[in-house]
Amino acid sequence: MTKKTIIQKRQENYLITILALVSLILSNVALPWTENPSSMPNYFIALIVIFVVLEKANLNLSKLFIIGLLVDLILGQILGQYTLIFISIYALNFLIGKILIIKTETQILSLSSFIILFSFFVLWATSQSHDIIFPLGLLFHQFILTLFILLILKFTINTFTTK
Amino acid sequence: MAQGKKSNNLKLFNRNTFPLFYFLILFILCLTIMGLDYRYKISNEIKAEISIINTPVNFLINLPETLLLEVKNNLVTKELLEEKIKTLEQNIYYLSIKNQENKLLRSENKLLRNKLKIHKKFNIVGVNAEIILPNVKNGYGVITINKGIKDKIRNGAPVINNNGLVGQIINSTKSYSEIKPLTSIKFAVPAIKDSGKENVILYGNGNGELEIPLFPARSKLKVNDIFMTSGIDKIYPKGINIGKVIAIEPTKSPKFNNILIQPFSQPTSYSQITVLKIKKND
């Protein structure tokens, strides 16, 4: 395992702060081509998934717990919802890392897709609307948009951080 | 071979131990927080206090539209203003005739109420506000208005506009408030047909419409029938227009129909709404 320099750590911390602020603004802006607000990408899930999978910004359970609480306070429906999602993302990534080697771009993308779907499941299970029937078309739309945002974030992270 | 490469990107199996105990503690803590928040609505109180984070975000996303409106107002010509005055004068004339009619109806209504001994009054007092952005928050439709606690707007207050019911205040901070639109999931309002029959509860379906999921098929209801608030919940005052029936769909059971209702109010950004304050007198 390679150790990161202080400059690298600082770079990653700045980047996650800036991207979180951008995500906060974008989460409040409706996409012009979507009539249903539910088919918006989930910017914060995409952000946390890519940072956890790429092991950037030294995210651990405590940091994710605090970030989750902040997201819940600003954007969430109920306190603890995003906190639960973020710590679950960390745990899932950690456990998959125990049994699988994640090395290539395709593997990273597959793992990210799986974690995003898992996050959506937790989001749905803890949703306050208590819908028993979940519209699959909407889930697919939201999943594709979130994955697209994740790819943009991945490109941004690779551009602005040193490997 | 993996060992021979010595690449910085190479990530083999994770050999650290998983902090299971810590994870379980945080997991239980999350569930406890969710339970407590669901029961005591702690987040609403905290959100009202920390609007300092959301206020700059709201300002930023409204900035382009505000600037555009300011520029438009400053560059308005004399000709346009004269045209506007003419239209407004026509409106005043039309409304003054309507007002005369209303005065007559009001006095008639007063006489009839006295004869029938009806004491219930429609004490509707409201605060006018303007709809601003955001109209969506992390995937959920909301209506944000530019008035908050300092304008005496409280959570749970009903909101109307000139067309009818708009929704209910769900989160009020110092400088702005959020409204749950009447078409959103989990929104329910007791209603009555404009003829005074068929007391029902209308539910938002999250798709821009309201519905009555199990309406008895034997009841007489047709497309274009109008529903208004019945007032039995003592939240929404009686007689506010809600919407009209657009479809009567059969369900699996032949005894019931699913009724779809299109709301009259279609609140758009930068339009006016009124947040009601109702004095309960019955």
Coordinates of C-alpha atoms in Angstrom, one line a residue:
Chain A
M1 CA 0.0 0.0 0.0
T2 CA 1.4 3.4 -1.0
K3 CA 1.4 6.2 1.5
K4 CA 0.0 9.6 0.4
T5 CA 1.9 12.8 0.9
I6 CA 0.4 15.7 2.8
I7 CA 0.0 17.7 -0.4
Q8 CA -1.9 14.8 -2.0
K9 CA -4.2 14.5 1.1
R10 CA -4.8 18.2 1.1
Q11 CA -5.6 18.2 -2.7
E12 CA -8.1 15.4 -2.2
N13 CA -9.7 17.1 0.8
Y14 CA -10.1 20.4 -1.1
L15 CA -11.5 18.5 -4.1
I16 CA -14.2 16.6 -2.0
T17 CA -15.2 19.9 -0.4
I18 CA -15.6 21.7 -3.7
L19 CA -17.4 18.8 -5.3
A20 CA -19.7 18.5 -2.3
L21 CA -20.6 22.2 -2.6
V22 CA -21.3 21.8 -6.3
S23 CA -23.4 18.7 -5.6
L24 CA -25.3 20.7 -3.0
I25 CA -26.2 23.4 -5.5
L26 CA -27.0 20.9 -8.3
S27 CA -29.3 18.9 -6.0
N28 CA -31.5 22.0 -5.8
V29 CA -31.7 22.5 -9.5
A30 CA -34.2 20.6 -11.6
L31 CA -33.0 19.2 -14.9
P32 CA -34.8 20.9 -17.8
W33 CA -35.7 17.8 -19.7
T34 CA -37.2 15.8 -16.8
E35 CA -40.8 16.4 -15.7
N36 CA -40.6 14.1 -12.7
P37 CA -38.2 15.3 -10.0
S38 CA -37.7 11.7 -8.9
S39 CA -35.7 11.0 -12.0
M40 CA -32.9 13.3 -11.0
P41 CA -29.4 11.9 -10.4
N42 CA -28.4 11.5 -6.8
Y43 CA -25.3 13.7 -6.7
F44 CA -24.2 12.9 -3.1
I45 CA -24.4 9.1 -3.6
A46 CA -22.3 9.4 -6.8
L47 CA -19.8 11.6 -4.9
I48 CA -19.4 9.3 -1.9
V49 CA -19.3 6.1 -4.0
I50 CA -16.5 7.3 -6.2
F51 CA -14.4 8.7 -3.4
V52 CA -14.8 5.5 -1.3
V53 CA -14.1 3.2 -4.3
L54 CA -11.1 5.1 -5.4
E55 CA -10.0 5.5 -1.7
K56 CA -9.6 9.2 -1.9
A57 CA -9.8 11.9 0.8
N58 CA -9.1 9.1 3.4
L59 CA -12.8 8.6 4.1
N60 CA -13.5 6.4 7.1
L61 CA -16.7 5.5 9.0
S62 CA -16.5 8.5 11.3
K63 CA -16.0 11.0 8.5
L64 CA -18.8 9.4 6.5
F65 CA -21.1 9.5 9.5
I66 CA -20.6 13.2 9.9
I67 CA -20.9 13.9 6.1
G68 CA -24.1 11.8 6.1
L69 CA -25.6 13.8 9.0
L70 CA -24.8 17.1 7.2
V71 CA -26.5 15.8 4.0
D72 CA -29.5 14.7 6.0
L73 CA -29.8 18.1 7.6
I74 CA -29.5 20.0 4.3
L75 CA -31.2 17.8 1.8
G76 CA -32.6 14.7 3.6
Q77 CA -36.1 13.7 4.4
I78 CA -35.3 12.2 7.8
L79 CA -32.2 12.4 10.0
G80 CA -30.0 9.3 9.7
Q81 CA -31.0 8.3 6.2
Y82 CA -28.0 9.4 4.2
T83 CA -25.8 8.6 7.2
L84 CA -26.9 5.0 7.0
I85 CA -26.4 4.9 3.2
F86 CA -22.8 6.3 3.5
I87 CA -21.6 4.0 6.2
S88 CA -23.2 1.1 4.2
I89 CA -21.3 2.2 1.1
Y90 CA -18.1 2.1 3.1
A91 CA -18.8 -1.3 4.6
L92 CA -19.9 -2.8 1.2
N93 CA -16.8 -1.5 -0.5
F94 CA -14.5 -2.8 2.3
L95 CA -16.1 -6.3 2.3
I96 CA -15.9 -6.6 -1.5
G97 CA -12.3 -5.5 -1.3
K98 CA -11.7 -8.5 1.0
I99 CA -12.8 -11.0 -1.5
L100 CA -12.2 -9.4 -4.9
I101 CA -9.3 -7.6 -6.6
I102 CA -10.6 -4.3 -8.0
K103 CA -8.0 -3.1 -10.5
T104 CA -9.2 -2.2 -13.9
E105 CA -11.5 0.6 -15.0
T106 CA -14.3 -1.8 -15.8
Q107 CA -14.0 -3.4 -12.4
I108 CA -14.2 0.0 -10.7
L109 CA -17.2 0.9 -12.8
S110 CA -19.0 -2.4 -12.1
L111 CA -18.3 -2.1 -8.4
S112 CA -19.6 1.5 -8.4
S113 CA -22.7 0.5 -10.3
F114 CA -23.4 -2.3 -7.7
I115 CA -22.9 0.1 -4.8
I116 CA -25.1 2.7 -6.3
L117 CA -27.9 0.2 -6.8
F118 CA -27.4 -1.0 -3.2
S119 CA -27.6 2.7 -2.0
F120 CA -30.8 3.2 -3.9
F121 CA -32.2 0.1 -2.2
V122 CA -31.4 1.5 1.3
L123 CA -32.8 4.9 0.2
W124 CA -36.0 3.3 -0.9
A125 CA -36.2 1.1 2.2
T126 CA -35.8 4.1 4.5
S127 CA -37.9 6.5 2.4
Q128 CA -40.8 8.2 4.2
S129 CA -43.2 7.8 1.4
H130 CA -43.5 4.1 2.2
D131 CA -44.2 3.0 -1.4
I132 CA -44.5 -0.7 -1.7
I133 CA -44.4 -0.7 -5.5
F134 CA -41.2 1.0 -6.7
P135 CA -41.4 2.1 -10.4
L136 CA -38.5 0.2 -12.1
G137 CA -38.4 2.6 -15.1
L138 CA -37.8 5.5 -12.7
L139 CA -35.1 3.6 -10.8
F140 CA -33.3 2.7 -14.1
H141 CA -33.5 6.4 -15.2
Q142 CA -32.1 7.6 -11.9
F143 CA -29.4 4.9 -11.9
I144 CA -28.2 5.8 -15.4
L145 CA -28.1 9.5 -14.5
T146 CA -26.2 8.9 -11.3
L147 CA -23.7 6.6 -13.1
F148 CA -23.2 9.4 -15.6
I149 CA -22.5 11.9 -12.8
L150 CA -20.1 9.3 -11.2
L151 CA -18.2 9.1 -14.5
I152 CA -17.9 12.9 -14.6
L153 CA -16.7 12.9 -11.0
K154 CA -14.2 10.2 -11.7
F155 CA -12.8 12.2 -14.6
T156 CA -12.6 15.3 -12.3
I157 CA -10.8 13.3 -9.5
N158 CA -8.3 11.8 -12.0
T159 CA -7.6 15.2 -13.5
F160 CA -7.2 17.2 -10.3
T161 CA -5.4 14.7 -8.0
T162 CA -2.0 13.1 -8.4
K163 CA -1.9 9.3 -8.5
Chain B
M1 CA 2.2 -11.2 -12.7
A2 CA 0.8 -9.0 -10.1
Q3 CA 3.8 -9.0 -7.7
G4 CA 6.2 -8.1 -10.4
K5 CA 4.4 -4.9 -11.6
K6 CA 4.9 -2.7 -8.5
S7 CA 2.3 -0.2 -9.8
N8 CA 0.8 2.5 -7.6
N9 CA -2.6 1.6 -8.9
L10 CA -2.4 -2.0 -8.0
K11 CA -4.9 -2.8 -5.3
L12 CA -5.0 -6.4 -4.2
F13 CA -7.2 -7.8 -1.5
N14 CA -7.9 -5.5 1.4
R15 CA -5.9 -6.8 4.3
N16 CA -7.1 -4.4 6.9
T17 CA -9.5 -5.7 9.5
F18 CA -13.1 -4.5 9.1
P19 CA -14.1 -2.3 12.1
L20 CA -17.2 -4.4 12.7
F21 CA -18.0 -3.3 16.2
Y22 CA -17.7 0.4 15.3
F23 CA -19.8 -0.1 12.2
L24 CA -22.5 -1.9 14.2
I25 CA -22.5 0.9 16.8
L26 CA -22.9 3.5 14.0
F27 CA -25.5 1.4 12.3
I28 CA -27.6 1.2 15.5
L29 CA -27.1 4.9 16.1
C30 CA -28.4 5.7 12.6
L31 CA -31.5 3.7 13.1
T32 CA -32.1 5.3 16.5
I33 CA -31.6 8.8 15.0
M34 CA -34.1 7.9 12.3
G35 CA -36.6 6.6 14.8
L36 CA -36.3 9.6 17.0
D37 CA -36.6 12.0 14.1
Y38 CA -39.6 10.3 12.7
R39 CA -41.3 10.5 16.1
Y40 CA -40.2 14.0 17.3
K41 CA -39.4 15.8 14.0
I42 CA -36.1 17.0 15.3
S43 CA -34.7 17.7 11.8
N44 CA -37.4 20.3 11.1
E45 CA -36.4 22.2 14.2
I46 CA -32.7 22.0 13.4
K47 CA -33.4 22.9 9.7
A48 CA -35.3 26.1 10.9
E49 CA -32.2 27.1 12.9
I50 CA -29.5 26.3 10.3
S51 CA -31.1 28.0 7.3
I52 CA -27.8 29.9 7.1
I53 CA -26.5 27.1 4.9
N54 CA -29.4 26.9 2.5
T55 CA -30.1 30.7 2.2
P56 CA -26.9 31.3 0.1
V57 CA -27.7 28.3 -2.0
N58 CA -31.2 29.6 -2.6
F59 CA -29.8 33.0 -3.4
L60 CA -27.3 31.6 -5.9
I61 CA -29.8 29.5 -7.8
N62 CA -32.3 32.4 -7.9
L63 CA -29.6 34.9 -9.0
P64 CA -29.9 34.5 -12.8
E65 CA -33.7 34.8 -12.8
T66 CA -33.5 37.8 -10.4
L67 CA -31.0 39.6 -12.5
L68 CA -33.0 38.9 -15.7
L69 CA -36.1 40.4 -14.0
E70 CA -34.2 43.4 -12.8
V71 CA -32.8 44.1 -16.2
K72 CA -36.2 43.6 -17.8
N73 CA -37.8 46.0 -15.3
N74 CA -35.1 48.7 -15.9
L75 CA -35.3 48.4 -19.7
V76 CA -39.1 48.6 -19.9
T77 CA -40.3 51.3 -22.4
K78 CA -42.9 54.0 -22.0
E79 CA -45.1 52.3 -24.6
L80 CA -45.1 49.0 -22.7
L81 CA -46.0 50.8 -19.5
E82 CA -48.9 52.6 -21.1
E83 CA -50.2 49.3 -22.5
K84 CA -49.9 47.7 -19.0
I85 CA -51.8 50.6 -17.4
K86 CA -54.6 50.2 -20.0
T87 CA -54.9 46.5 -19.3
L88 CA -54.9 47.1 -15.5
E89 CA -57.6 49.8 -15.9
Q90 CA -59.8 47.3 -17.9
N91 CA -59.2 44.8 -15.1
I92 CA -60.2 47.3 -12.4
Y93 CA -63.4 48.1 -14.3
Y94 CA -64.3 44.4 -14.6
L95 CA -63.5 43.7 -11.0
S96 CA -65.5 46.6 -9.7
I97 CA -68.6 45.2 -11.5
K98 CA -67.9 41.8 -9.9
N99 CA -67.5 43.5 -6.6
Q100 CA -70.9 45.0 -6.8
E101 CA -72.3 41.6 -7.5
N102 CA -70.4 40.2 -4.5
K103 CA -71.7 42.9 -2.2
L104 CA -75.3 41.9 -3.1
L105 CA -74.5 38.2 -2.6
R106 CA -72.8 38.9 0.7
S107 CA -75.8 40.8 2.1
E108 CA -78.1 38.0 0.9
N109 CA -75.9 35.4 2.4
K110 CA -75.9 37.3 5.7
L111 CA -79.7 37.4 5.8
L112 CA -80.0 33.7 5.0
R113 CA -77.3 32.8 7.6
N114 CA -79.2 34.7 10.2
K115 CA -82.5 33.0 9.3
L116 CA -80.9 29.5 9.3
K117 CA -78.8 30.4 12.5
I118 CA -75.5 29.5 11.0
H119 CA -72.7 30.9 13.2
K120 CA -69.7 29.4 11.5
K121 CA -67.6 32.1 9.8
F122 CA -64.9 31.8 7.3
N123 CA -62.1 33.5 9.1
I124 CA -59.4 33.3 6.5
V125 CA -56.4 35.5 7.0
G126 CA -53.3 35.1 4.9
V127 CA -49.8 36.3 4.1
N128 CA -48.9 36.8 0.5
A129 CA -45.6 35.4 -0.8
E130 CA -43.8 34.7 -4.0
I131 CA -42.6 31.4 -5.2
I132 CA -38.8 31.2 -5.7
L133 CA -36.4 28.4 -6.5
P134 CA -35.6 25.5 -5.8
N135 CA -38.6 23.6 -7.0
V136 CA -36.9 20.3 -6.5
K137 CA -34.8 19.2 -3.6
N138 CA -32.6 16.1 -4.1
G139 CA -35.3 14.3 -6.2
Y140 CA -38.4 15.5 -4.3
G141 CA -40.7 18.2 -5.6
V142 CA -41.0 21.2 -3.3
I143 CA -42.3 24.8 -3.6
T144 CA -40.0 27.3 -2.0
I145 CA -41.4 30.7 -1.0
N146 CA -39.7 33.9 0.0
K147 CA -41.3 34.3 3.4
G148 CA -40.5 32.5 6.6
I149 CA -40.9 32.5 10.4
K150 CA -40.2 36.2 10.6
D151 CA -43.4 36.8 8.5
K152 CA -45.3 34.5 11.0
I153 CA -45.4 31.5 8.7
R154 CA -45.7 28.3 10.6
N155 CA -45.4 24.6 9.7
G156 CA -48.7 23.0 8.7
A157 CA -50.3 26.2 7.3
P158 CA -52.4 25.6 4.1
V159 CA -51.3 27.5 1.0
I160 CA -53.6 28.7 -1.8
N161 CA -53.5 30.8 -4.9
N162 CA -56.1 32.4 -7.1
N163 CA -56.9 29.0 -8.7
G164 CA -57.2 26.9 -5.6
L165 CA -55.3 24.8 -3.1
V166 CA -51.5 24.7 -3.6
G167 CA -50.3 22.6 -0.6
Q168 CA -49.1 22.8 2.9
I169 CA -46.1 24.4 4.6
I170 CA -43.7 21.6 5.7
N171 CA -40.6 23.5 6.7
S172 CA -40.4 27.1 7.7
T173 CA -37.0 28.8 8.3
K174 CA -36.3 32.4 9.1
S175 CA -36.2 33.7 5.5
Y176 CA -37.9 31.1 3.4
S177 CA -40.4 28.3 3.7
E178 CA -41.0 25.0 1.8
I179 CA -44.4 23.8 0.7
K180 CA -45.4 20.2 0.0
P181 CA -47.4 20.4 -3.2
L182 CA -50.9 18.8 -3.1
T183 CA -49.9 16.3 -5.8
S184 CA -47.0 14.9 -3.9
I185 CA -47.1 11.4 -2.4
K186 CA -48.4 11.2 1.1
F187 CA -50.5 14.4 0.7
A188 CA -54.1 13.9 1.7
V189 CA -56.9 16.4 1.9
P190 CA -60.6 15.9 2.8
A191 CA -62.8 17.0 0.0
I192 CA -66.4 17.3 -1.1
K193 CA -68.0 17.6 -4.5
D194 CA -69.1 21.2 -5.3
S195 CA -72.7 20.0 -5.2
G196 CA -72.2 19.3 -1.5
K197 CA -72.3 15.5 -1.9
E198 CA -69.7 12.8 -1.7
N199 CA -67.3 13.4 1.2
V200 CA -64.0 11.9 0.2
I201 CA -60.2 12.1 0.9
L202 CA -58.0 13.0 -2.0
Y203 CA -54.4 11.7 -2.2
G204 CA -51.5 13.1 -4.2
N205 CA -50.1 10.4 -6.6
G206 CA -46.7 12.1 -7.1
N207 CA -47.4 12.4 -10.8
G208 CA -49.0 15.8 -11.0
E209 CA -52.5 14.6 -10.1
L210 CA -54.7 13.6 -7.1
E211 CA -56.6 10.4 -6.8
I212 CA -59.3 8.6 -4.9
P213 CA -58.1 5.0 -4.9
L214 CA -61.3 3.1 -4.0
F215 CA -64.3 5.1 -4.9
P216 CA -67.7 3.2 -4.9
A217 CA -68.7 2.5 -8.5
R218 CA -72.4 3.0 -7.6
S219 CA -71.8 6.6 -6.6
K220 CA -72.7 9.1 -9.3
L221 CA -69.5 10.9 -10.5
K222 CA -68.6 12.0 -13.9
V223 CA -65.6 13.6 -15.7
N224 CA -65.3 17.4 -15.0
D225 CA -67.0 17.2 -11.6
I226 CA -65.3 19.7 -9.2
F227 CA -64.0 18.9 -5.8
M228 CA -63.3 21.4 -3.1
T229 CA -62.0 21.3 0.5
S230 CA -64.7 20.0 3.0
G231 CA -63.0 21.6 6.1
I232 CA -63.7 18.6 8.3
D233 CA -60.0 18.3 9.2
K234 CA -59.9 21.9 10.5
I235 CA -56.6 22.4 8.6
Y236 CA -57.9 23.4 5.2
P237 CA -60.8 25.9 5.3
K238 CA -64.0 24.8 3.6
G239 CA -64.7 25.8 0.1
I240 CA -61.3 26.1 -1.5
N241 CA -61.2 24.7 -5.0
I242 CA -59.0 21.6 -5.4
G243 CA -59.5 20.2 -8.9
K244 CA -61.7 18.5 -11.4
V245 CA -62.2 14.8 -12.3
I246 CA -60.3 13.9 -15.5
A247 CA -60.6 10.1 -15.5
I248 CA -62.7 7.3 -13.9
E249 CA -60.7 4.1 -14.1
P250 CA -62.0 0.7 -13.2
T251 CA -60.1 -1.3 -10.6
K252 CA -59.7 -5.1 -10.1
S253 CA -62.9 -5.1 -8.0
P254 CA -66.0 -4.2 -10.0
K255 CA -67.4 -2.4 -6.9
F256 CA -64.7 0.3 -6.9
N257 CA -63.2 2.8 -9.4
N258 CA -60.0 4.8 -9.2
I259 CA -60.7 8.5 -9.7
L260 CA -58.0 10.8 -11.1
I261 CA -58.3 14.6 -10.3
Q262 CA -56.3 17.3 -12.0
P263 CA -55.6 20.2 -9.6
F264 CA -56.7 23.7 -10.6
S265 CA -53.6 25.4 -9.2
Q266 CA -50.4 25.0 -11.3
P267 CA -48.0 27.1 -9.3
T268 CA -45.1 28.3 -11.4
S269 CA -41.9 30.0 -10.3
Y270 CA -42.1 33.7 -9.4
S271 CA -45.9 33.6 -9.1
Q272 CA -47.9 34.7 -6.0
I273 CA -49.4 32.4 -3.4
T274 CA -51.1 33.0 0.0
V275 CA -50.3 31.2 3.2
L276 CA -53.4 31.0 5.3
K277 CA -53.8 31.5 9.0
I278 CA -57.1 30.1 10.2
K279 CA -58.9 31.0 13.4
K280 CA -60.7 27.9 14.6
N281 CA -64.1 29.0 15.9
D282 CA -66.0 25.8 16.0

